[in-house]
Amino acid sequence: MSYPATRFETLEVSADVGVLTAVIDRIPQQNAINGTLLAELHAVLDEAERTPACHLVVIRGASGVFCTGMDFSDASDSPDTVAERGGAEFLGLLKRLTTVPVMVVSVVDGRATGGGVGIAAASDFVVATPRAVFSLPEALWGLLPCCVLPFLIRRIGFQPAYSMSLTTLPVTAEQAHRIHLADELAADPGQFMRRLRQRVSKLDRATIAALKRYQRDLWFLSAETERAAVAEFTRLMSAPEVRERISGFVTAQVFPWESQR
Amino acid sequence: MSYPATRFETLEVSADVGVLTAVIDRIPQQNAINGTLLAELHAVLDEAERTPACHLVVIRGASGVFCTGMDFSDASDSPDTVAERGGAEFLGLLKRLTTVPVMVVSVVDGRATGGGVGIAAASDFVVATPRAVFSLPEALWGLLPCCVLPFLIRRIGFQPAYSMSLTTLPVTAEQAHRIHLADELAADPGQFMRRLRQRVSKLDRATIAALKRYQRDLWFLSAETERAAVAEFTRLMSAPEVRERISGFVTAQVFPWESQR
Amino acid sequence: MSYPATRFETLEVSADVGVLTAVIDRIPQQNAINGTLLAELHAVLDEAERTPACHLVVIRGASGVFCTGMDFSDASDSPDTVAERGGAEFLGLLKRLTTVPVMVVSVVDGRATGGGVGIAAASDFVVATPRAVFSLPEALWGLLPCCVLPFLIRRIGFQPAYSMSLTTLPVTAEQAHRIHLADELAADPGQFMRRLRQRVSKLDRATIAALKRYQRDLWFLSAETERAAVAEFTRLMSAPEVRERISGFVTAQVFPWESQR
């Protein structure tokens, strides 16, 4: 593959035989998600779909951080923009990860927070290194991981997803492996990835697509669930306390749990 | 909090900043569930709802027993009363644990049997000590844990819940942690509880309520399931063999698995 | 029990107090499933239903192989026959395992592949020895484990079932125990089986039947799911690439992953 022809702003993209690798690269923003990142991840998936030889898309994070969720601190963003991005746009990306006819693997080496947990959860396979840490701090903002939960529940089950959301406590790599948030725990992900890549190269893309579709049909989530996720996130984002916390963070870098209550 | 103003018959209740603790205290009855216990647990939840500063309700058992399920031996009870209590009333309590806008934690230190497993399963968080043991002996009576299962399945998944019900074999604390029946295994629950309490004190009650509601909506149980649970339990309780076993136990303390078959 | 009165072609069947044991015995075919095997397993379940004292059916495999799934190499079979057997007929057997009013235990000592994983998944209880290995290689043929997945998902959850199907990687006995594909891991299954047998002998068959029915009702799979499973398998089996791979295997014993692509 001669890809990429274009430059990316938030990703480092590289191509190898049958594999596209996207490294999230917004280090000053702790690899948080903004509109550009969502658009560029879609562009990588577009390219994967367009390239018949591509069987595997790998998502990583630069500099020991996987992805820390929605970027509240982007000065150009209004709360409404954040709500929209955190709602329909983000859910659209997660859903696409579960339908694109290639295998999507997230390699989590470092922190995955909020929406970053969602990207991992919606991936077909998650490889975690020992320094991976997963957490859902949304409730501390007065928010919920609305769009993450449908994908997290199908990956790890009801209770572990609930427990992460309610306690907001971090989950270590080893715990993540135990609850199947990480499918594989590997100090050297490269070695495992070679094995996985060799396996998946033996599958037809049509078979991967059929499996993704069939498994989705065997689960109980529906288009209704997706609408409800977006509606609930929008509702929560419109609460004055939430807006105040986000604005406090954007203007003074004060996290809600650091302020007086 | 100046609570409790009233005395309880089956619980020891104490209040601390943001926390209500209810200790099930029917030691001669092995902390079994009767109508008074259900009513008093509701009263504690009422108080939690009425107290805006309360974020946490903790349920424990006195004397190394968490709770051993329905009290068949209460001389004042007819089988119909037991059926009713084991059906709609008990299910009502479990459902309330999953909707009350505070975090509910069960600390299981010792035996949790039958309905006691249900109270743990419906709690938001379960801390088990190493001497916790969970079991569902209902099938030995010719009964099923009808009202426990909807909550147990969402907590630990279909197969572990099924396996516990069918084999009636006890599950150790370590096994319980592995299948996520216990969220945390702690020799000293106090230390973990302080950490959890500190976290949950940072959440708005409205956020806790929203999360509980939203998670329920993401699962597939319905009001129909609840009606079916009550109907099935009532049906099983009306079988002559079951009534005979209960009566044998009440009059002569003979467990069904001790009698001739 | 004086059973069996009849001889079996693909099973070794023996009866003991309250227990029927069926050992899959098609060693030259690696214990693969053909039409006779399905019919004979039904005959064993018929006998179990007819025998009021029978509480337990045990399924094993001869010679260190549990069962390696559909037999593609049976010369008498057309692809249409294989499709039919892999669809409605096989699903019918799995469904029956989940409804027959006795406890069904699979003892997996060696390989369980494809449909063999399905038999284990649909069993009430799975005991694995340390040399058990589970795998779903269907995708390498361009197929999916359509009829296995509904039962596998309810046993081990969405993600582990998906991961096995997509990666086609083998799952060791220890991993199988961790994800609850095996309920029990035992170097000496005999000892554990005696304990299980003693427990289940204390249950009424009506209670076992009621539990199986009630648990099915608490899960979200429907008759619609079953129809979709059969339809998807039939669709995949009709693809020219799939037929070519099966024919290559039948005529030259070439596995699809060994051929040039």
Coordinates of C-alpha atoms in Angstrom, one line a residue, chain B residues 41-250:
Chain B
L41 CA -34.7 -2.5 55.0
H42 CA -37.2 -0.4 53.0
A43 CA -37.3 2.0 56.0
V44 CA -33.5 2.4 55.8
L45 CA -33.7 3.1 52.1
D46 CA -36.5 5.6 52.8
E47 CA -34.3 7.4 55.2
A48 CA -31.4 7.4 52.7
E49 CA -33.7 8.9 50.1
R50 CA -34.9 11.6 52.6
T51 CA -31.3 12.6 53.6
P52 CA -29.7 14.6 50.8
A53 CA -26.2 14.1 52.3
C54 CA -26.5 10.3 52.2
H55 CA -24.6 8.8 49.4
L56 CA -24.0 5.2 50.6
V57 CA -26.1 2.5 52.2
V58 CA -24.1 -0.5 53.5
I59 CA -25.7 -3.9 54.3
R60 CA -23.9 -6.4 56.5
G61 CA -24.9 -9.4 58.6
A62 CA -24.3 -9.9 62.3
S63 CA -22.1 -12.7 63.7
G64 CA -20.4 -14.1 60.6
V65 CA -23.6 -14.7 58.6
F66 CA -24.7 -12.3 55.8
C67 CA -28.2 -13.6 55.2
T68 CA -29.6 -17.1 54.7
G69 CA -32.7 -16.3 52.6
M70 CA -36.4 -16.8 53.3
D71 CA -37.3 -17.8 56.8
F72 CA -39.4 -21.0 56.5
S73 CA -39.3 -21.6 60.2
D74 CA -41.3 -18.5 61.3
A75 CA -44.2 -20.2 63.1
S76 CA -46.5 -17.4 62.3
D77 CA -46.2 -18.0 58.6
S78 CA -48.3 -20.0 56.3
P79 CA -46.8 -21.3 53.1
D80 CA -48.9 -18.7 51.3
T81 CA -47.3 -16.0 53.3
V82 CA -43.8 -17.4 52.5
A83 CA -44.7 -17.6 48.8
E84 CA -45.9 -14.0 48.8
R85 CA -42.9 -12.8 50.6
G86 CA -40.5 -14.8 48.5
G87 CA -42.3 -13.4 45.4
A88 CA -43.5 -9.9 44.9
E89 CA -42.3 -8.5 48.2
F90 CA -38.7 -9.8 48.0
L91 CA -38.5 -8.8 44.3
G92 CA -39.7 -5.4 45.2
L93 CA -36.8 -5.0 47.6
L94 CA -34.2 -6.2 45.1
K95 CA -35.6 -3.9 42.5
R96 CA -35.5 -0.9 44.9
L97 CA -31.8 -1.6 45.6
T98 CA -31.1 -1.1 41.9
T99 CA -33.1 2.2 41.7
V100 CA -32.5 4.0 45.0
P101 CA -30.4 7.1 44.2
V102 CA -27.5 6.2 46.6
M103 CA -24.8 3.6 46.2
V104 CA -25.7 0.3 47.9
V105 CA -22.8 -1.9 49.1
S106 CA -23.2 -5.4 50.5
V107 CA -20.3 -6.5 52.7
V108 CA -20.5 -10.3 52.8
D109 CA -18.5 -11.8 55.7
G110 CA -19.8 -15.4 56.1
R111 CA -22.7 -17.2 54.5
A112 CA -25.0 -15.7 51.9
T113 CA -27.7 -18.2 50.9
G114 CA -30.7 -18.1 48.6
G115 CA -32.4 -14.7 49.0
G116 CA -29.2 -13.5 50.7
V117 CA -27.4 -14.0 47.4
G118 CA -30.2 -11.9 45.8
I119 CA -29.5 -9.0 48.2
A120 CA -25.8 -9.1 47.3
A121 CA -26.5 -9.5 43.6
A122 CA -28.9 -6.5 43.4
S123 CA -26.4 -4.3 45.3
D124 CA -24.3 -1.8 43.4
F125 CA -21.2 -3.2 44.8
V126 CA -20.2 -6.4 46.8
V127 CA -17.2 -6.6 49.1
A128 CA -16.5 -10.2 50.2
T129 CA -14.2 -11.3 53.0
P130 CA -12.2 -14.5 52.6
R131 CA -14.8 -16.4 54.7
A132 CA -17.7 -15.4 52.5
V133 CA -19.6 -18.4 51.0
F134 CA -22.5 -18.1 48.5
S135 CA -25.0 -20.8 47.7
L136 CA -28.4 -21.3 46.1
P137 CA -29.9 -24.4 47.7
E138 CA -33.5 -23.7 46.4
A139 CA -33.5 -26.6 44.0
L140 CA -33.1 -29.1 46.9
W141 CA -36.4 -27.9 48.2
G142 CA -38.0 -28.2 44.8
L143 CA -37.9 -24.5 44.4
L144 CA -35.9 -22.1 42.2
P145 CA -34.2 -18.8 43.0
C146 CA -36.8 -17.1 40.8
C147 CA -36.4 -13.6 42.0
V148 CA -32.7 -13.8 42.6
L149 CA -31.9 -15.0 39.1
P150 CA -32.8 -11.9 37.1
F151 CA -30.4 -9.9 39.3
L152 CA -27.8 -12.6 39.5
I153 CA -27.7 -13.1 35.7
R154 CA -27.0 -9.4 35.1
R155 CA -24.3 -9.5 37.7
I156 CA -22.4 -12.7 36.9
G157 CA -23.8 -13.7 33.5
F158 CA -26.0 -16.6 32.4
Q159 CA -23.9 -19.6 33.0
P160 CA -22.4 -19.0 36.4
A161 CA -25.9 -18.2 37.7
Y162 CA -27.3 -21.3 36.1
S163 CA -24.5 -23.5 37.4
M164 CA -25.0 -22.2 41.0
S165 CA -28.8 -22.9 40.7
L166 CA -28.5 -26.3 39.2
T167 CA -25.6 -27.8 41.2
T168 CA -26.5 -26.0 44.5
L169 CA -22.8 -26.2 45.2
P170 CA -21.3 -23.5 47.4
V171 CA -19.1 -20.8 45.8
T172 CA -16.1 -19.7 47.9
A173 CA -15.1 -16.0 48.2
E174 CA -12.3 -16.5 45.8
Q175 CA -14.5 -18.1 43.2
A176 CA -17.1 -15.4 43.8
H177 CA -14.5 -12.8 43.0
R178 CA -13.4 -14.6 39.9
I179 CA -17.0 -14.6 38.5
H180 CA -17.7 -11.1 39.7
L181 CA -20.3 -12.1 42.2
A182 CA -18.0 -10.1 44.6
D183 CA -16.6 -6.9 43.0
E184 CA -13.8 -6.8 45.6
L185 CA -12.2 -9.4 47.9
A186 CA -10.8 -7.9 51.0
A187 CA -9.6 -9.3 54.3
D188 CA -10.1 -5.9 55.8
P189 CA -13.3 -4.5 54.2
G190 CA -13.0 -1.3 56.2
Q191 CA -9.9 -0.1 54.3
F192 CA -11.6 -0.7 50.9
M193 CA -14.8 0.9 52.2
R194 CA -13.0 4.1 53.1
R195 CA -11.7 4.4 49.6
L196 CA -15.0 3.7 48.0
R197 CA -16.8 6.1 50.3
Q198 CA -14.3 8.8 49.5
R199 CA -15.0 8.3 45.7
V200 CA -18.8 8.1 46.0
S201 CA -18.9 11.3 48.1
K202 CA -17.6 13.2 45.1
L203 CA -20.7 12.1 43.0
D204 CA -24.0 14.0 42.8
R205 CA -26.9 11.8 43.9
A206 CA -28.6 12.8 40.6
T207 CA -25.7 11.2 38.8
I208 CA -26.0 8.0 40.8
A209 CA -29.7 7.9 40.0
A210 CA -29.1 8.6 36.3
L211 CA -26.5 5.8 36.1
K212 CA -28.7 3.3 37.8
R213 CA -31.6 4.1 35.5
Y214 CA -29.5 4.2 32.4
Q215 CA -27.8 0.9 33.1
R216 CA -31.1 -0.8 33.7
D217 CA -32.3 0.5 30.4
L218 CA -29.3 -1.0 28.7
W219 CA -30.1 -4.5 30.0
F220 CA -32.8 -6.7 28.6
L221 CA -34.9 -7.3 31.7
S222 CA -38.4 -6.0 31.7
A223 CA -41.4 -5.6 33.9
E224 CA -42.6 -8.8 32.2
T225 CA -39.6 -10.6 33.6
E226 CA -40.5 -9.5 37.0
R227 CA -44.1 -10.7 36.7
A228 CA -42.8 -14.0 35.4
A229 CA -40.4 -14.4 38.3
V230 CA -43.2 -13.9 40.9
A231 CA -45.6 -16.2 39.0
E232 CA -43.0 -19.0 38.8
F233 CA -42.2 -18.8 42.4
T234 CA -45.8 -18.8 43.4
R235 CA -46.4 -21.8 41.2
L236 CA -43.5 -23.8 42.7
M237 CA -44.5 -22.9 46.2
S238 CA -48.0 -24.4 45.7
A239 CA -46.6 -27.9 44.8
P240 CA -47.5 -30.4 47.5
E241 CA -43.9 -31.8 47.7
V242 CA -42.6 -28.4 48.4
R243 CA -45.2 -27.7 51.1
E244 CA -44.4 -31.0 52.7
R245 CA -40.7 -30.3 52.7
I246 CA -41.2 -26.9 54.3
S247 CA -43.6 -28.3 56.8
G248 CA -41.1 -31.1 57.6
F249 CA -38.4 -28.5 58.2
V250 CA -40.7 -26.2 60.3

